[in-house]
Amino acid sequence: MKSVTGLTQMPQRCVGDKQDLDMLLVCAPGANQGDCAVLLEWLVHLTGRGVVLGGISGGTQVLARAGVLDGYRATLILQDVDTARNAYPRVRSSRQVFEIDRDRMTCGGGTAALDMMMSLIARQHGQRLAERVSEYFVHERVRMGSEPQRVSRNVLLEHAPLSLTDALALMESNIEEPLTTHELAAHLGVSRRQLERLFKKYLQTVPSRYYLNLRLQQARKLLRESDSAIGDIAFGTGFSSAAHFSTAYRNHFGMTPREERLV
């Protein structure tokens, strides 16, 4: 078996192998993969045996074709998200770097697979070991699964008006005391509706959601990389109380700030 980089790997198992497996990761370079009926039937068989299944890059679409992602959150190749949503309506498609949802793991291509495996190592063996493995691969910053897959923001905003880039700069410099969408628009000299249209066109979201994600990502970074009290982090990222912060955090990441520190 030869990868797209020219690296040859000799497989140790065959598709349809009935020997016990703990985990199987399906790798594919693009979305148009996995039409082999034997492969799809094998994946369904493995779900009945409790095997953890993962998809890397186009491998996620292979799992989706087999129907083994129905009801699961799954990261799809960024360029194919909208098409895949129509093709697999029962999959809870995601634009995040990776998703680990119960016994399913999915991620985009490139270093997203490394980010996902570092997260898995941290869950099973502790954050310190994950950091050491990451250092071995000279992987300076492990992205969190909650981070969106993104084309470089510079590319996305290459033709965006200055008012949008100024809005992002204002948000980033006002984390502790966030501005309302109305206040942002007033600072920029545009109407609120104009600002909302710009966010929708260039970032596929609304200003308030983008801002909340920005603050919560900063909070998560502080929870993981500092010893600051949770209450201090809450106020430092613009939340009026620790309870409000905890609720927003759980809704966004699926765990409370306190649970985050135990990961």
mmCIF file of C-alpha atoms in Angstrom, residues 18-230:
data_model
loop_
_atom_site.group_PDB
_atom_site.id
_atom_site.type_symbol
_atom_site.label_atom_id
_atom_site.label_comp_id
_atom_site.label_asym_id
_atom_site.label_seq_id
_atom_site.Cartn_x
_atom_site.Cartn_y
_atom_site.Cartn_z
ATOM 1 C CA LYS A 18 -12.784 -11.307 11.848
ATOM 2 C CA GLN A 19 -10.011 -11.138 14.448
ATOM 3 C CA ASP A 20 -10.663 -8.914 17.437
ATOM 4 C CA LEU A 21 -9.794 -5.238 17.054
ATOM 5 C CA ASP A 22 -9.903 -2.451 19.625
ATOM 6 C CA MET A 23 -9.868 0.378 17.115
ATOM 7 C CA LEU A 24 -9.896 0.884 13.355
ATOM 8 C CA LEU A 25 -8.997 4.135 11.615
ATOM 9 C CA VAL A 26 -10.059 4.619 8.010
ATOM 10 C CA CYS A 27 -7.756 6.911 6.027
ATOM 11 C CA ALA A 28 -8.583 8.257 2.585
ATOM 12 C CA PRO A 29 -7.146 11.211 0.656
ATOM 13 C CA GLY A 30 -10.489 12.607 -0.474
ATOM 14 C CA ALA A 31 -14.232 12.286 -0.170
ATOM 15 C CA ASN A 32 -14.763 10.061 -3.242
ATOM 16 C CA GLN A 33 -13.557 6.897 -1.567
ATOM 17 C CA GLY A 34 -14.976 3.760 -0.040
ATOM 18 C CA ASP A 35 -17.504 2.404 -2.548
ATOM 19 C CA CYS A 36 -16.310 -1.152 -1.872
ATOM 20 C CA ALA A 37 -19.300 -3.100 -0.538
ATOM 21 C CA VAL A 38 -17.051 -5.509 1.375
ATOM 22 C CA LEU A 39 -15.430 -2.615 3.242
ATOM 23 C CA LEU A 40 -18.757 -1.006 4.122
ATOM 24 C CA GLU A 41 -20.202 -4.305 5.348
ATOM 25 C CA TRP A 42 -17.096 -4.928 7.447
ATOM 26 C CA LEU A 43 -17.429 -1.530 9.128
ATOM 27 C CA VAL A 44 -21.027 -2.300 10.043
ATOM 28 C CA HIS A 45 -19.908 -5.689 11.395
ATOM 29 C CA LEU A 46 -17.241 -4.023 13.553
ATOM 30 C CA THR A 47 -19.760 -1.673 15.156
ATOM 31 C CA GLY A 48 -21.623 -4.711 16.431
ATOM 32 C CA ARG A 49 -18.427 -5.900 18.104
ATOM 33 C CA GLY A 50 -17.891 -2.608 19.916
ATOM 34 C CA VAL A 51 -14.829 -1.566 17.906
ATOM 35 C CA VAL A 52 -13.910 2.113 18.104
ATOM 36 C CA LEU A 53 -14.043 3.529 14.577
ATOM 37 C CA GLY A 54 -12.242 6.591 13.286
ATOM 38 C CA GLY A 55 -12.135 8.518 10.037
ATOM 39 C CA ILE A 56 -9.197 10.610 8.836
ATOM 40 C CA SER A 57 -9.778 13.099 6.030
ATOM 41 C CA GLY A 58 -11.921 11.322 3.405
ATOM 42 C CA GLY A 59 -12.139 8.311 5.710
ATOM 43 C CA THR A 60 -14.960 10.066 7.534
ATOM 44 C CA GLN A 61 -17.083 9.920 4.387
ATOM 45 C CA VAL A 62 -16.336 6.197 4.116
ATOM 46 C CA LEU A 63 -17.764 5.718 7.613
ATOM 47 C CA ALA A 64 -20.727 7.891 6.716
ATOM 48 C CA ARG A 65 -21.443 5.764 3.613
ATOM 49 C CA ALA A 66 -21.459 2.673 5.822
ATOM 50 C CA GLY A 67 -24.035 4.347 8.079
ATOM 51 C CA VAL A 68 -21.888 3.957 11.189
ATOM 52 C CA LEU A 69 -21.826 7.707 11.910
ATOM 53 C CA ASP A 70 -25.602 8.149 12.074
ATOM 54 C CA GLY A 71 -26.407 10.110 15.228
ATOM 55 C CA TYR A 72 -22.744 10.988 15.863
ATOM 56 C CA ARG A 73 -20.906 14.301 15.623
ATOM 57 C CA ALA A 74 -18.341 13.978 12.849
ATOM 58 C CA THR A 75 -15.755 16.254 11.266
ATOM 59 C CA LEU A 76 -16.004 16.300 7.489
ATOM 60 C CA ILE A 77 -13.502 17.626 4.959
ATOM 61 C CA LEU A 78 -14.000 21.381 5.048
ATOM 62 C CA GLN A 79 -14.483 21.745 1.304
ATOM 63 C CA ASP A 80 -17.175 19.029 1.279
ATOM 64 C CA VAL A 81 -19.187 19.911 4.395
ATOM 65 C CA ASP A 82 -22.258 21.265 2.620
ATOM 66 C CA THR A 83 -22.365 18.405 0.100
ATOM 67 C CA ALA A 84 -21.893 15.820 2.857
ATOM 68 C CA ARG A 85 -24.652 17.327 4.975
ATOM 69 C CA ASN A 86 -27.088 16.717 2.151
ATOM 70 C CA ALA A 87 -25.755 13.240 1.446
ATOM 71 C CA TYR A 88 -25.695 12.105 5.098
ATOM 72 C CA PRO A 89 -28.465 14.000 6.926
ATOM 73 C CA ARG A 90 -28.340 11.703 9.966
ATOM 74 C CA VAL A 91 -24.677 12.563 10.638
ATOM 75 C CA ARG A 92 -24.219 15.591 12.905
ATOM 76 C CA SER A 93 -21.633 17.169 10.648
ATOM 77 C CA SER A 94 -19.020 19.459 12.150
ATOM 78 C CA ARG A 95 -16.500 21.998 10.908
ATOM 79 C CA GLN A 96 -14.207 21.447 13.900
ATOM 80 C CA VAL A 97 -10.622 20.219 13.658
ATOM 81 C CA PHE A 98 -11.678 16.857 15.051
ATOM 82 C CA GLU A 99 -14.531 15.230 16.932
ATOM 83 C CA ILE A 100 -14.386 12.442 19.497
ATOM 84 C CA ASP A 101 -17.974 11.395 20.127
ATOM 85 C CA ARG A 102 -18.298 8.268 22.251
ATOM 86 C CA ASP A 103 -16.783 5.433 20.165
ATOM 87 C CA ARG A 104 -16.273 7.469 16.985
ATOM 88 C CA MET A 105 -13.311 9.705 16.127
ATOM 89 C CA THR A 106 -13.132 11.842 13.014
ATOM 90 C CA CYS A 107 -10.864 14.603 11.763
ATOM 91 C CA GLY A 108 -9.818 16.605 8.732
ATOM 92 C CA GLY A 109 -6.564 15.970 6.912
ATOM 93 C CA GLY A 110 -2.988 17.050 7.586
ATOM 94 C CA THR A 111 -1.994 17.739 11.177
ATOM 95 C CA ALA A 112 -5.602 17.388 12.372
ATOM 96 C CA ALA A 113 -4.970 13.641 12.734
ATOM 97 C CA LEU A 114 -2.007 14.360 15.013
ATOM 98 C CA ASP A 115 -4.105 16.791 17.072
ATOM 99 C CA MET A 116 -6.800 14.143 17.461
ATOM 100 C CA MET A 117 -4.366 11.458 18.571
ATOM 101 C CA MET A 118 -2.729 13.812 21.072
ATOM 102 C CA SER A 119 -6.167 14.459 22.555
ATOM 103 C CA LEU A 120 -6.832 10.715 22.738
ATOM 104 C CA ILE A 121 -3.483 10.113 24.465
ATOM 105 C CA ALA A 122 -4.277 12.881 26.965
ATOM 106 C CA ARG A 123 -7.649 11.318 27.770
ATOM 107 C CA GLN A 124 -6.265 7.832 28.241
ATOM 108 C CA HIS A 125 -2.801 8.478 29.660
ATOM 109 C CA GLY A 126 -2.711 12.088 30.866
ATOM 110 C CA GLN A 127 -1.809 15.491 29.488
ATOM 111 C CA ARG A 128 1.882 15.226 30.332
ATOM 112 C CA LEU A 129 2.418 12.176 28.120
ATOM 113 C CA ALA A 130 0.501 13.848 25.295
ATOM 114 C CA GLU A 131 2.779 16.863 25.583
ATOM 115 C CA ARG A 132 5.897 14.683 25.475
ATOM 116 C CA VAL A 133 4.683 12.846 22.375
ATOM 117 C CA SER A 134 3.834 16.179 20.761
ATOM 118 C CA GLU A 135 7.332 17.467 21.536
ATOM 119 C CA TYR A 136 8.810 14.351 19.924
ATOM 120 C CA PHE A 137 6.976 15.209 16.698
ATOM 121 C CA VAL A 138 8.030 18.876 17.032
ATOM 122 C CA HIS A 139 4.330 19.686 17.073
ATOM 123 C CA GLU A 140 4.423 22.960 18.956
ATOM 124 C CA ARG A 141 0.710 23.604 19.501
ATOM 125 C CA VAL A 142 -1.881 20.856 19.754
ATOM 126 C CA ARG A 143 -5.172 22.236 18.510
ATOM 127 C CA MET A 144 -8.281 21.475 20.533
ATOM 128 C CA GLY A 145 -11.101 19.576 18.927
ATOM 129 C CA SER A 146 -13.407 22.508 19.486
ATOM 130 C CA GLU A 147 -11.357 24.722 17.192
ATOM 131 C CA PRO A 148 -12.835 25.106 13.721
ATOM 132 C CA GLN A 149 -11.188 23.766 10.621
ATOM 133 C CA ARG A 150 -10.136 26.822 8.796
ATOM 134 C CA VAL A 151 -8.687 28.056 5.667
ATOM 135 C CA SER A 152 -6.185 30.703 6.783
ATOM 136 C CA ARG A 153 -8.085 33.730 8.047
ATOM 137 C CA ASN A 154 -5.856 35.863 5.864
ATOM 138 C CA VAL A 155 -7.132 33.954 2.838
ATOM 139 C CA LEU A 156 -10.760 34.195 3.940
ATOM 140 C CA LEU A 157 -10.465 37.932 4.520
ATOM 141 C CA GLU A 158 -8.240 38.692 1.542
ATOM 142 C CA HIS A 159 -11.025 40.611 -0.202
ATOM 143 C CA ALA A 160 -13.016 41.565 2.891
ATOM 144 C CA PRO A 161 -13.658 45.238 3.658
ATOM 145 C CA LEU A 162 -11.556 46.939 6.311
ATOM 146 C CA SER A 163 -14.586 47.248 8.597
ATOM 147 C CA LEU A 164 -14.665 43.464 9.083
ATOM 148 C CA THR A 165 -10.971 43.098 9.888
ATOM 149 C CA ASP A 166 -11.272 46.077 12.245
ATOM 150 C CA ALA A 167 -14.228 44.363 13.934
ATOM 151 C CA LEU A 168 -12.134 41.242 14.565
ATOM 152 C CA ALA A 169 -9.308 43.347 15.978
ATOM 153 C CA LEU A 170 -11.757 45.091 18.320
ATOM 154 C CA MET A 171 -13.075 41.754 19.542
ATOM 155 C CA GLU A 172 -9.596 40.392 20.179
ATOM 156 C CA SER A 173 -8.599 43.462 22.173
ATOM 157 C CA ASN A 174 -11.818 43.477 24.228
ATOM 158 C CA ILE A 175 -12.054 39.983 25.680
ATOM 159 C CA GLU A 176 -12.446 40.993 29.328
ATOM 160 C CA GLU A 177 -15.120 43.596 28.613
ATOM 161 C CA PRO A 178 -16.827 42.434 25.414
ATOM 162 C CA LEU A 179 -18.638 44.919 23.232
ATOM 163 C CA THR A 180 -22.162 44.365 21.976
ATOM 164 C CA THR A 181 -22.747 43.994 18.249
ATOM 165 C CA HIS A 182 -24.378 47.436 18.302
ATOM 166 C CA GLU A 183 -21.295 48.940 19.993
ATOM 167 C CA LEU A 184 -18.963 47.261 17.494
ATOM 168 C CA ALA A 185 -20.979 48.651 14.603
ATOM 169 C CA ALA A 186 -20.976 52.132 16.132
ATOM 170 C CA HIS A 187 -17.187 52.041 16.595
ATOM 171 C CA LEU A 188 -16.794 51.068 12.947
ATOM 172 C CA GLY A 189 -19.310 53.536 11.581
ATOM 173 C CA VAL A 190 -21.528 50.882 9.973
ATOM 174 C CA SER A 191 -25.010 49.649 10.798
ATOM 175 C CA ARG A 192 -25.546 46.500 12.837
ATOM 176 C CA ARG A 193 -27.166 44.792 9.851
ATOM 177 C CA GLN A 194 -24.209 45.654 7.627
ATOM 178 C CA LEU A 195 -21.822 44.139 10.149
ATOM 179 C CA GLU A 196 -23.909 40.979 10.466
ATOM 180 C CA ARG A 197 -23.991 40.592 6.679
ATOM 181 C CA LEU A 198 -20.184 40.856 6.523
ATOM 182 C CA PHE A 199 -19.713 38.149 9.165
ATOM 183 C CA LYS A 200 -22.171 35.891 7.388
ATOM 184 C CA LYS A 201 -20.523 36.405 3.998
ATOM 185 C CA TYR A 202 -16.889 35.992 5.000
ATOM 186 C CA LEU A 203 -16.999 33.914 8.206
ATOM 187 C CA GLN A 204 -20.323 32.039 7.907
ATOM 188 C CA THR A 205 -21.447 33.090 11.368
ATOM 189 C CA VAL A 206 -22.906 36.052 13.258
ATOM 190 C CA PRO A 207 -20.790 38.508 15.291
ATOM 191 C CA SER A 208 -22.115 37.409 18.679
ATOM 192 C CA ARG A 209 -21.341 33.737 18.034
ATOM 193 C CA TYR A 210 -17.875 34.497 16.692
ATOM 194 C CA TYR A 211 -17.160 36.677 19.731
ATOM 195 C CA LEU A 212 -18.410 34.057 22.191
ATOM 196 C CA ASN A 213 -16.259 31.380 20.552
ATOM 197 C CA LEU A 214 -13.245 33.699 20.735
ATOM 198 C CA ARG A 215 -13.768 34.282 24.466
ATOM 199 C CA LEU A 216 -14.372 30.617 25.230
ATOM 200 C CA GLN A 217 -11.271 29.558 23.318
ATOM 201 C CA GLN A 218 -9.251 32.012 25.375
ATOM 202 C CA ALA A 219 -10.854 30.657 28.545
ATOM 203 C CA ARG A 220 -9.983 27.095 27.556
ATOM 204 C CA LYS A 221 -6.392 28.083 26.894
ATOM 205 C CA LEU A 222 -6.168 29.632 30.361
ATOM 206 C CA LEU A 223 -7.777 26.603 32.012
ATOM 207 C CA ARG A 224 -5.232 24.317 30.380
ATOM 208 C CA GLU A 225 -2.128 26.459 30.592
ATOM 209 C CA SER A 226 -2.483 28.478 33.812
ATOM 210 C CA ASP A 227 -3.285 27.945 37.473
ATOM 211 C CA SER A 228 -5.699 30.883 37.628
ATOM 212 C CA ALA A 229 -8.893 30.326 39.591
ATOM 213 C CA ILE A 230 -11.921 29.446 37.473
#
